[in-house]
Every structure is written in C-alpha cells, then in structure tokens.
GROMACS .gro file of N, CA and C in nm:
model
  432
    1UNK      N    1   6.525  -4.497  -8.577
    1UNK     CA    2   6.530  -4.362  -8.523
    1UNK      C    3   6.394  -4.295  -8.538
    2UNK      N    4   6.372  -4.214  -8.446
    2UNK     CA    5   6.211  -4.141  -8.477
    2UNK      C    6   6.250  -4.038  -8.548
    3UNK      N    7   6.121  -4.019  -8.623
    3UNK     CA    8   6.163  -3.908  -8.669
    3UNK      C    9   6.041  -3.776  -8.634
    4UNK      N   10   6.078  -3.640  -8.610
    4UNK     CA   11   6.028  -3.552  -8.578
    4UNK      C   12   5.904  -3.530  -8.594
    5UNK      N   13   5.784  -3.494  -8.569
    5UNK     CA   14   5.656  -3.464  -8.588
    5UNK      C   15   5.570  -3.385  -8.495
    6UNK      N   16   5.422  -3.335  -8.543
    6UNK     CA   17   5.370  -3.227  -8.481
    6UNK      C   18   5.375  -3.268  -8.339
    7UNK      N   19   5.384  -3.186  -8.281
    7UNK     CA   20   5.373  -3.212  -8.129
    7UNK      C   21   5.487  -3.256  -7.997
    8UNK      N   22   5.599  -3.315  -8.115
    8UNK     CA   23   5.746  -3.332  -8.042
    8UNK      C   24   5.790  -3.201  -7.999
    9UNK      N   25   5.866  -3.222  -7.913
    9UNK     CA   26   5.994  -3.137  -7.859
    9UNK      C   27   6.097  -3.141  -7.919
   10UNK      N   28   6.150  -3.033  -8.010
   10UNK     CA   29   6.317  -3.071  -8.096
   10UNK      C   30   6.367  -2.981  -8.046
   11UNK      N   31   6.488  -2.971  -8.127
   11UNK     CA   32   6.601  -2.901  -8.049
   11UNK      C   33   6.718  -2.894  -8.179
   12UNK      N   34   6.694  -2.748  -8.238
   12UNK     CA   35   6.793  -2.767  -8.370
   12UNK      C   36   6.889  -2.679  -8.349
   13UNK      N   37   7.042  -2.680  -8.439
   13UNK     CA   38   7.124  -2.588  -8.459
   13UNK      C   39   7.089  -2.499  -8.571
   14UNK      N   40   7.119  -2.387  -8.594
   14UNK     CA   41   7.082  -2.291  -8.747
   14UNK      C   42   7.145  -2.183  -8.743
   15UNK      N   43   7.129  -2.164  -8.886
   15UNK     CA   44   7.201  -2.040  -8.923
   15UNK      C   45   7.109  -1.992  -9.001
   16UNK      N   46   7.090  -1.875  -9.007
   16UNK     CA   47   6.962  -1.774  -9.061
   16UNK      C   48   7.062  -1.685  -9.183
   17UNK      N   49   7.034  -1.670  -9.272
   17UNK     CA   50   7.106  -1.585  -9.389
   17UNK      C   51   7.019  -1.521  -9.484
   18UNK      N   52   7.015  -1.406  -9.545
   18UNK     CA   53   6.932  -1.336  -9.585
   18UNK      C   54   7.024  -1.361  -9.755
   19UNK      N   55   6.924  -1.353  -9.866
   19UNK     CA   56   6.958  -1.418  -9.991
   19UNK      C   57   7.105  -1.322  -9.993
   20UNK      N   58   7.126  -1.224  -9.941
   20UNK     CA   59   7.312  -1.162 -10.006
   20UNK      C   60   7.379  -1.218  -9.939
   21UNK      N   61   7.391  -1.343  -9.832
   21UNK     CA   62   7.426  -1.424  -9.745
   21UNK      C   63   7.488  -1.376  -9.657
   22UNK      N   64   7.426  -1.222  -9.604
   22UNK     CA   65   7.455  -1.169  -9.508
   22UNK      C   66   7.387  -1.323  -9.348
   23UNK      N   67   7.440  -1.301  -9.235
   23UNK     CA   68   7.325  -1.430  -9.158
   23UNK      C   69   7.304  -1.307  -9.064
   24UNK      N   70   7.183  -1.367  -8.999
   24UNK     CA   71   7.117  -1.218  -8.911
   24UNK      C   72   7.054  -1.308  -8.815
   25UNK      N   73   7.096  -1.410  -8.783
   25UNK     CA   74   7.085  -1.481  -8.676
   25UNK      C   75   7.147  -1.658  -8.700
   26UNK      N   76   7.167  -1.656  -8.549
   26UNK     CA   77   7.261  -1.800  -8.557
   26UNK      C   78   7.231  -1.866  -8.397
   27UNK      N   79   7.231  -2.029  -8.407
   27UNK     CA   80   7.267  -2.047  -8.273
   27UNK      C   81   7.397  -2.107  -8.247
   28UNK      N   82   7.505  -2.038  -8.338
   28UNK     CA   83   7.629  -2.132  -8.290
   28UNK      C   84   7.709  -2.076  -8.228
   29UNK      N   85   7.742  -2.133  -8.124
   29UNK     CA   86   7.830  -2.108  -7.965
   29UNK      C   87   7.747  -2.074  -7.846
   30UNK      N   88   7.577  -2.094  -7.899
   30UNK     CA   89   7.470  -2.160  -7.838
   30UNK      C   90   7.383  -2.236  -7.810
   31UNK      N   91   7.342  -2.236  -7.696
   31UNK     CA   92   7.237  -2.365  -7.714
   31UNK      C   93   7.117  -2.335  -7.813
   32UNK      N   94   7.139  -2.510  -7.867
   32UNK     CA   95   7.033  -2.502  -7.942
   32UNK      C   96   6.899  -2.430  -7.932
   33UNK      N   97   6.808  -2.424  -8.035
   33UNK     CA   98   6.641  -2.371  -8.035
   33UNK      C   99   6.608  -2.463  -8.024
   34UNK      N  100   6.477  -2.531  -7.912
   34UNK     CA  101   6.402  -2.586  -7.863
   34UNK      C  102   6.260  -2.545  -7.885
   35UNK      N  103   6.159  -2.625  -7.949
   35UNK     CA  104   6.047  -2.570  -7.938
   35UNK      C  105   5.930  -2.706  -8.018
   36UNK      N  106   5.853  -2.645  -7.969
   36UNK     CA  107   5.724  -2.775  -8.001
   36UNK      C  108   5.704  -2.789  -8.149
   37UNK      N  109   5.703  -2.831  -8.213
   37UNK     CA  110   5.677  -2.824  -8.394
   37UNK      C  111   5.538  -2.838  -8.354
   38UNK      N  112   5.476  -2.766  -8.438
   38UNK     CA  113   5.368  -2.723  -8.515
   38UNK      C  114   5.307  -2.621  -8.406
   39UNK      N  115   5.365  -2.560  -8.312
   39UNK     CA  116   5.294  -2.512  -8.222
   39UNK      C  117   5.283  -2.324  -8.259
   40UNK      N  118   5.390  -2.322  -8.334
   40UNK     CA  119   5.335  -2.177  -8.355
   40UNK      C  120   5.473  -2.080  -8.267
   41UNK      N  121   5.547  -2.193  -8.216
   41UNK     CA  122   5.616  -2.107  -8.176
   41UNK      C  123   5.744  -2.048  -8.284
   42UNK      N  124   5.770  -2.083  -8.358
   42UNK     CA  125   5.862  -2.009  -8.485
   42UNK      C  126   5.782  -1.998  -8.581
   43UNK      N  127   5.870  -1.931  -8.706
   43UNK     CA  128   5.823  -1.885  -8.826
   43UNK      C  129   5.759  -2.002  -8.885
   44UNK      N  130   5.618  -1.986  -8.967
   44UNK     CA  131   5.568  -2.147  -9.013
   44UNK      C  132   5.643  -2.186  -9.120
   45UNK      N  133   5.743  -2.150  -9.196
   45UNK     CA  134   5.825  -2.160  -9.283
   45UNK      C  135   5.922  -2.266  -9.235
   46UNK      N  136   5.961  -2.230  -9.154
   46UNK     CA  137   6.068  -2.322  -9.093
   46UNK      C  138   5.970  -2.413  -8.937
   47UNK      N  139   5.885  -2.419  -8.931
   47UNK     CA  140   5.816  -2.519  -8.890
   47UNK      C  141   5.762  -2.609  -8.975
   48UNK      N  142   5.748  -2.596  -9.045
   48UNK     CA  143   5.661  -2.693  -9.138
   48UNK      C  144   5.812  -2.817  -9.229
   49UNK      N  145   5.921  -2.722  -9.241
   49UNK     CA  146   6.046  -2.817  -9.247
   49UNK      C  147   6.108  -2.947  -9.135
   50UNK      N  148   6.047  -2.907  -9.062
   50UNK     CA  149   6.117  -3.004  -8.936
   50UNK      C  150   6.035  -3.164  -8.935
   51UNK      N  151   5.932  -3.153  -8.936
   51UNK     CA  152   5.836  -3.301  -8.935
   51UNK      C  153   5.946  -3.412  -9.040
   52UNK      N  154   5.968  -3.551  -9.022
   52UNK     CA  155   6.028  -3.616  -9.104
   52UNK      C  156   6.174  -3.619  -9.054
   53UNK      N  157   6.226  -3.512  -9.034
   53UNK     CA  158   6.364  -3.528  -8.998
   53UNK      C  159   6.405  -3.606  -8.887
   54UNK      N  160   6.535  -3.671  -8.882
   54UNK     CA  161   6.565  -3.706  -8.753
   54UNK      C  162   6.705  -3.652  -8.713
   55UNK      N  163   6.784  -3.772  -8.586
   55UNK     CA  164   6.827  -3.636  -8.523
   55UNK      C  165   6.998  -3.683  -8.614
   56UNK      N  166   7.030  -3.564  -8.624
   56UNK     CA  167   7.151  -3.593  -8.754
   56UNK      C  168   7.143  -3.552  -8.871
   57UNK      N  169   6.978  -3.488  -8.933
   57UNK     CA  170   7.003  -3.477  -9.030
   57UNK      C  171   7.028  -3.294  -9.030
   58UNK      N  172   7.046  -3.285  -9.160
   58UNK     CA  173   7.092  -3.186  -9.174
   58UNK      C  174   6.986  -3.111  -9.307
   59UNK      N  175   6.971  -2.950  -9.298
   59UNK     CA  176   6.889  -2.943  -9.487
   59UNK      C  177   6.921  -2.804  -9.470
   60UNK      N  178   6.897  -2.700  -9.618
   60UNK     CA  179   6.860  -2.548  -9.616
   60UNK      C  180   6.745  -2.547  -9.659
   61UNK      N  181   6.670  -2.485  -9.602
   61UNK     CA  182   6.541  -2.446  -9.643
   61UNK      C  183   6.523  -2.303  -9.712
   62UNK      N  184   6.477  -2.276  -9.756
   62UNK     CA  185   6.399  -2.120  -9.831
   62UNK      C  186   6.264  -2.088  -9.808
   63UNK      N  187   6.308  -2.014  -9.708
   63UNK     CA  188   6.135  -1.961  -9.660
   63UNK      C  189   6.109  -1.780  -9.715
   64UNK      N  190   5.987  -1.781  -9.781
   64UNK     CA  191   5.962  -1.693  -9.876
   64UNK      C  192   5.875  -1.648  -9.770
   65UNK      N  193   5.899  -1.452  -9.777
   65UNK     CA  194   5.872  -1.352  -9.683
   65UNK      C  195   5.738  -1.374  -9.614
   66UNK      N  196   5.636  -1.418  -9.671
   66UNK     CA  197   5.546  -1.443  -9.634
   66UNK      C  198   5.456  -1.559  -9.515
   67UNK      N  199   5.585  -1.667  -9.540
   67UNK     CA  200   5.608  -1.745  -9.455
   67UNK      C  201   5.694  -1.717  -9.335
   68UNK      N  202   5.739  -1.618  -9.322
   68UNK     CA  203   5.836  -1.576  -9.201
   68UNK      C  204   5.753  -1.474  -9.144
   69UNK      N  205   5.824  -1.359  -9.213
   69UNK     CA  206   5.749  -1.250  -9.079
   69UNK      C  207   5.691  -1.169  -9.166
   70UNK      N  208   5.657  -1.161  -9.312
   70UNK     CA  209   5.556  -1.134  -9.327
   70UNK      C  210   5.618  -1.008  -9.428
   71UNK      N  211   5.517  -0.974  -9.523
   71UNK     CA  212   5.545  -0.832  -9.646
   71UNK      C  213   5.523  -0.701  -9.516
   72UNK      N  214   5.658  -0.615  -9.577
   72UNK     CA  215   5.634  -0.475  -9.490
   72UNK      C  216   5.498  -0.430  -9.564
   73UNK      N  217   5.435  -0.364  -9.422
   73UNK     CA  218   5.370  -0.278  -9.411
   73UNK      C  219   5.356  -0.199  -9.393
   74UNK      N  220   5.332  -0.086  -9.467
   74UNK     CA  221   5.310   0.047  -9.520
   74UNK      C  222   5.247   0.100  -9.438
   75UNK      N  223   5.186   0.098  -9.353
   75UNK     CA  224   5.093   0.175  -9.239
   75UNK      C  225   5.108   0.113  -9.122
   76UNK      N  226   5.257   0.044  -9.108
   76UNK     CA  227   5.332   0.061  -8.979
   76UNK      C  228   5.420   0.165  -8.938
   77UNK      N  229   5.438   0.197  -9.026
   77UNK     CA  230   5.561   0.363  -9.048
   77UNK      C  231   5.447   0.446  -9.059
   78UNK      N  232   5.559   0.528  -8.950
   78UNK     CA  233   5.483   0.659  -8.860
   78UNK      C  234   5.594   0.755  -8.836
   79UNK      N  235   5.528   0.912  -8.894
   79UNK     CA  236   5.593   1.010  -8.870
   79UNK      C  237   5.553   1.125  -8.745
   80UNK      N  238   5.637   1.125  -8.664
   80UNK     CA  239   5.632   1.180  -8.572
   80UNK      C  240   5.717   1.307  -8.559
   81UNK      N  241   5.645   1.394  -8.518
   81UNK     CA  242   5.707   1.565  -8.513
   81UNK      C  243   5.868   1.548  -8.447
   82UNK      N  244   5.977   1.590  -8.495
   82UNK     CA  245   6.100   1.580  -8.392
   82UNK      C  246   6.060   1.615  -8.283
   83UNK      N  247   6.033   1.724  -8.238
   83UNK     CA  248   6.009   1.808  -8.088
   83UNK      C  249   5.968   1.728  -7.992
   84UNK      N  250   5.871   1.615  -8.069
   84UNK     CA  251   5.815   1.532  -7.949
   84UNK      C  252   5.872   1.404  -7.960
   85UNK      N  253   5.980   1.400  -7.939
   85UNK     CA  254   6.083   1.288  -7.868
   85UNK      C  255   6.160   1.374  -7.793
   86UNK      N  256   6.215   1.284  -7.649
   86UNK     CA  257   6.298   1.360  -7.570
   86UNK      C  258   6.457   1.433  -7.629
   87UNK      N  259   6.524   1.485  -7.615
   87UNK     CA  260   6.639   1.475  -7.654
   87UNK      C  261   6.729   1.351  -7.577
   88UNK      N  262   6.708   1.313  -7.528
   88UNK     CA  263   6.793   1.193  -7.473
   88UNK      C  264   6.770   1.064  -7.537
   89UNK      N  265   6.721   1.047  -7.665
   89UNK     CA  266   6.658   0.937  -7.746
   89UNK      C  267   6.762   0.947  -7.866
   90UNK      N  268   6.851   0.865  -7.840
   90UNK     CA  269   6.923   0.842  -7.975
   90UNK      C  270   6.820   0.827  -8.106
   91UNK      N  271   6.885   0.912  -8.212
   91UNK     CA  272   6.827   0.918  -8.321
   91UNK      C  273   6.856   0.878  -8.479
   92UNK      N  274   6.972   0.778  -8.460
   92UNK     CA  275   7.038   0.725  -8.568
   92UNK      C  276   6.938   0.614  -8.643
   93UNK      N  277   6.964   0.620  -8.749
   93UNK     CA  278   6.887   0.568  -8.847
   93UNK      C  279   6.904   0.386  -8.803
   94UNK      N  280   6.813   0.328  -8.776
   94UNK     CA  281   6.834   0.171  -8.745
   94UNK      C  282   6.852   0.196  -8.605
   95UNK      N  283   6.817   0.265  -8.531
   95UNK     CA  284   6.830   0.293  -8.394
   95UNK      C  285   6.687   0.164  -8.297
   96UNK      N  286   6.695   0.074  -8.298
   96UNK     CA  287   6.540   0.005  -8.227
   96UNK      C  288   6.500   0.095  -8.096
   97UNK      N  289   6.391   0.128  -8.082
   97UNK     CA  290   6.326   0.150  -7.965
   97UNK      C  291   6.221   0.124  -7.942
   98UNK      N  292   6.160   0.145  -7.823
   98UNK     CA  293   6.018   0.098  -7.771
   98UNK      C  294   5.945   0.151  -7.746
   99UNK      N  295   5.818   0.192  -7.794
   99UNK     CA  296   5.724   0.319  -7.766
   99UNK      C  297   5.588   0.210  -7.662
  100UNK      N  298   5.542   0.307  -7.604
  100UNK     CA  299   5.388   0.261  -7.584
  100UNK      C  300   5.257   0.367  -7.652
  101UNK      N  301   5.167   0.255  -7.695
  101UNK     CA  302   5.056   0.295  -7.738
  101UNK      C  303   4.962   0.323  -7.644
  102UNK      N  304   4.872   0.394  -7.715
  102UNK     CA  305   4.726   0.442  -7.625
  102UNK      C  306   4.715   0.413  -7.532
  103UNK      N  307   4.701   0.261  -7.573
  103UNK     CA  308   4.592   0.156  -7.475
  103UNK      C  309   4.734   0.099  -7.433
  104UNK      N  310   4.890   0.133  -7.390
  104UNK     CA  311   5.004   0.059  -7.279
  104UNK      C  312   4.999  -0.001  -7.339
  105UNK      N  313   4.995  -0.116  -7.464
  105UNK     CA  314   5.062  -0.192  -7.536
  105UNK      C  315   5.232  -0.159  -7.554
  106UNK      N  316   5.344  -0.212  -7.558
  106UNK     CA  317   5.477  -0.160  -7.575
  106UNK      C  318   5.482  -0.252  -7.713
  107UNK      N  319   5.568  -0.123  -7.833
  107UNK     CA  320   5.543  -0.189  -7.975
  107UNK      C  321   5.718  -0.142  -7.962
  108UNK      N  322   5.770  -0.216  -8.020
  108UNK     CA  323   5.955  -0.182  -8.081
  108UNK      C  324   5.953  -0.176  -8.248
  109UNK      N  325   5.975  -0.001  -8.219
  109UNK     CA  326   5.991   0.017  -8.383
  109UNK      C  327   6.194   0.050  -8.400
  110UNK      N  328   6.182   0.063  -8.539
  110UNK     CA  329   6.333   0.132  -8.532
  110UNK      C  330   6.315   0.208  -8.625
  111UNK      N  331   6.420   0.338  -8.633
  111UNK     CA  332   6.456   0.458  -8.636
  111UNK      C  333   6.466   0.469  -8.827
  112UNK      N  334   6.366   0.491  -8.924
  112UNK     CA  335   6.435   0.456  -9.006
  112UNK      C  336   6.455   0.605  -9.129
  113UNK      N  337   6.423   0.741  -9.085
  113UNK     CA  338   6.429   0.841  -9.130
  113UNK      C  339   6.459   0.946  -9.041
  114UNK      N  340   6.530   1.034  -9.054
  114UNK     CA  341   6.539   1.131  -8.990
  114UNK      C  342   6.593   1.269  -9.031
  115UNK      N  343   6.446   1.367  -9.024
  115UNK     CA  344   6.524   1.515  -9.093
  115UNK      C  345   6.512   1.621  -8.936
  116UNK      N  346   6.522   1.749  -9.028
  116UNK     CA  347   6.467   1.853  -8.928
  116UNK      C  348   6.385   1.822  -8.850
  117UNK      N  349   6.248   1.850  -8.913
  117UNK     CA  350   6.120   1.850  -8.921
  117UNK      C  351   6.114   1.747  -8.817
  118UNK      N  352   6.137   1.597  -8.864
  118UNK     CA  353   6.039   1.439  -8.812
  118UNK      C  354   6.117   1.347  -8.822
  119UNK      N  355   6.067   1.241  -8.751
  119UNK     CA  356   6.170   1.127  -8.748
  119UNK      C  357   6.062   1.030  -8.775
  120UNK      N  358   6.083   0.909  -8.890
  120UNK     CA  359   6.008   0.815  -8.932
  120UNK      C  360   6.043   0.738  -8.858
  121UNK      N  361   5.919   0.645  -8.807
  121UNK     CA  362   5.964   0.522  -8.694
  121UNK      C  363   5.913   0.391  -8.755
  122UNK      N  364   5.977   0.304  -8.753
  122UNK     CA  365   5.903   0.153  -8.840
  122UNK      C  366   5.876   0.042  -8.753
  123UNK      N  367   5.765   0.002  -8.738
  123UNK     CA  368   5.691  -0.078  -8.650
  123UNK      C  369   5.695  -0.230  -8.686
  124UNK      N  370   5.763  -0.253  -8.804
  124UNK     CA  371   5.747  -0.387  -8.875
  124UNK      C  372   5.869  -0.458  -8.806
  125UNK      N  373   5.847  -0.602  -8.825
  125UNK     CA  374   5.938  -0.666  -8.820
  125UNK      C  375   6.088  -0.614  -8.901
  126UNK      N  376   6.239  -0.604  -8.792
  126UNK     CA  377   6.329  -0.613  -8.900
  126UNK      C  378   6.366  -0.697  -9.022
  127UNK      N  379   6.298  -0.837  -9.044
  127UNK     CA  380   6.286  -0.898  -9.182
  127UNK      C  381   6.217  -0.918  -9.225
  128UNK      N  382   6.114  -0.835  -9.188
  128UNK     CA  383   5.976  -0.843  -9.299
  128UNK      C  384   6.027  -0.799  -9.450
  129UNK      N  385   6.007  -0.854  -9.513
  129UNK     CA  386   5.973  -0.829  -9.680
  129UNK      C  387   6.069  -0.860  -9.694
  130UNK      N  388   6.140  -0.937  -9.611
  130UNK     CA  389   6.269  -1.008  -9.675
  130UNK      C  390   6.273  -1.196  -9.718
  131UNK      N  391   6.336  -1.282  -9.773
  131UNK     CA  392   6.326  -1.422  -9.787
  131UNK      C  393   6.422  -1.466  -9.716
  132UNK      N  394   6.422  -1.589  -9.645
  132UNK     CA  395   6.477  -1.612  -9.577
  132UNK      C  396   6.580  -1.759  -9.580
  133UNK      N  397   6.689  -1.774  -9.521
  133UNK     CA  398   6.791  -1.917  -9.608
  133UNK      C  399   6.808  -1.973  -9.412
  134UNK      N  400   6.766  -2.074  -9.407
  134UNK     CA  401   6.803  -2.146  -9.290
  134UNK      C  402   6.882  -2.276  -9.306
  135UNK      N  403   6.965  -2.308  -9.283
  135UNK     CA  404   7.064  -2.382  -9.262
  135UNK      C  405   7.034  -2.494  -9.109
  136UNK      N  406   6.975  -2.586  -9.121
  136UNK     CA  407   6.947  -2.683  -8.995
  136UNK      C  408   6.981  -2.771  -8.975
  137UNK      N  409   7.028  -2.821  -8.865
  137UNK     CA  410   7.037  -2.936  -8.806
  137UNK      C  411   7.003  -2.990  -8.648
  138UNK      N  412   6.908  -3.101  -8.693
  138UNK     CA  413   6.837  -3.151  -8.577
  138UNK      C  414   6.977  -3.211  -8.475
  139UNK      N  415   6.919  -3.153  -8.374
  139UNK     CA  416   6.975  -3.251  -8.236
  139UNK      C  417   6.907  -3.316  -8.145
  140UNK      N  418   6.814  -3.289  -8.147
  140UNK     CA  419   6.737  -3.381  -8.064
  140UNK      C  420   6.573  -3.368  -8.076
  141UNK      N  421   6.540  -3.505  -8.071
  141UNK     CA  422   6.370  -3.495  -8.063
  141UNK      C  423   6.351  -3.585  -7.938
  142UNK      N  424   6.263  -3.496  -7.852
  142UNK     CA  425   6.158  -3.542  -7.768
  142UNK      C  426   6.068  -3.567  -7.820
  143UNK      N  427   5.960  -3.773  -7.839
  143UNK     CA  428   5.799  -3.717  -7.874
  143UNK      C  429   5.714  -3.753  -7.773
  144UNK      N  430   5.637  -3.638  -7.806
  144UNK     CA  431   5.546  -3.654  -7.745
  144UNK      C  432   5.440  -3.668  -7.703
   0.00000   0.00000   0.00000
C-alpha cells in the first residue's frame, strides 16, 4: 500500500474537538477533505500528521494553538462607536460579520462585546488560542 506523502492528493474523514470535547467541525455525512499535503492548504498541525499514513488508517492528533490558527491577538479587537453601525446589523454577542477595510479588503470579525456606548468586534480566527483534537481517517491517496 502507498503510503501518503508531500505532494499527494488525500482525502480524509475527521472530526475536530476542542479539549472540553465540544467538536466544532466534522466531515461526517460529508464528503471527505481533499487536499495536497504539505501544500499549505490546512492547518500545519494536521498537515504534518498525514505523511506515512495509508488508506485505512486511522489516529488523534493534538495540535497545539499555535500550530492551527494561531494565539489571539490583542490588536485584532476593535472598538467601534455604536452609532456607526447601521441599525439593521444584528448585534448579539458571537454574531460573525463582514466589514471592509480602507484599502476593500473584506475581513469577518464577530460580535464579541456589546454596551451602550460600543460594540467590540474580533477579527481573529474563531479558534485561535484554542488546542485542537482531530480524529482522522485516511480514505484515499492520490500520488503524485
């Protein structure tokens, strides 16, 4: 059997669980994740697990925040005057939305304070500064 390496095409099942074993993402009752190993297209945490495997096997990995999406950052959160959001902008706490910057960049923060005054908006990844529990199993390798 081959087994997986930089530059193949795989194709895994997973379950994503955050250490209170809440899961905050899954592909089951979907198609698998497909993607090039080592290419950068997922978290390098869980890229760097896949090389070696073949198709059948199964593992949990523990990918530590830093290897995923990274320690929150403190000068991604931004307070913005209430007045200047529309009123038609839901404002519940964990609310995601999409602002554009200066320069038309579109950034998706979510909603994570809200008084009178201002509403705090957070620009970070939703699992940043969190560790991460993946649950995998290969289904298929293309190499290539």
């Amino acid at each position: 059997m081959s087994q997986a390496k930089s530059g193949d095409t795989v194709r895994i099942h997973y379950t994503g669980t955050l250490k209170s074993g809440e899961t905050f993402d899954s592909s089951d009752g979907r198609d698998p994740l497909e993607f090039v190993v080592g290419s950068g297209q997922i978290i390098p945490g869980l890229d760097v697990a896949i090389p070696g495997m073949v198709v059948g096997d199964k593992k949990t990995v523990e990918i530590a925040c830093a290897d995923a999406y990274g320690e929150t950052n403190s000068e991604a959160r931004q307070s913005v005057p209430r007045g200047e959001i529309p009123d038609n902008i839901p404002l519940e706490i964990g609310t995601q939305l999409q602002m554009q910057t200066p320069q038309g960049q579109m950034v998706h923060v979510t909603v994570a304070e809200v008084t009178d005054a201002e509403v705090t908006l957070d620009a970070n990844h939703p699992l940043a500064g969190k560790d991460l529990i993946f649950a995998i199993e290969m289904v298929g390798i293309d190499a290539a």
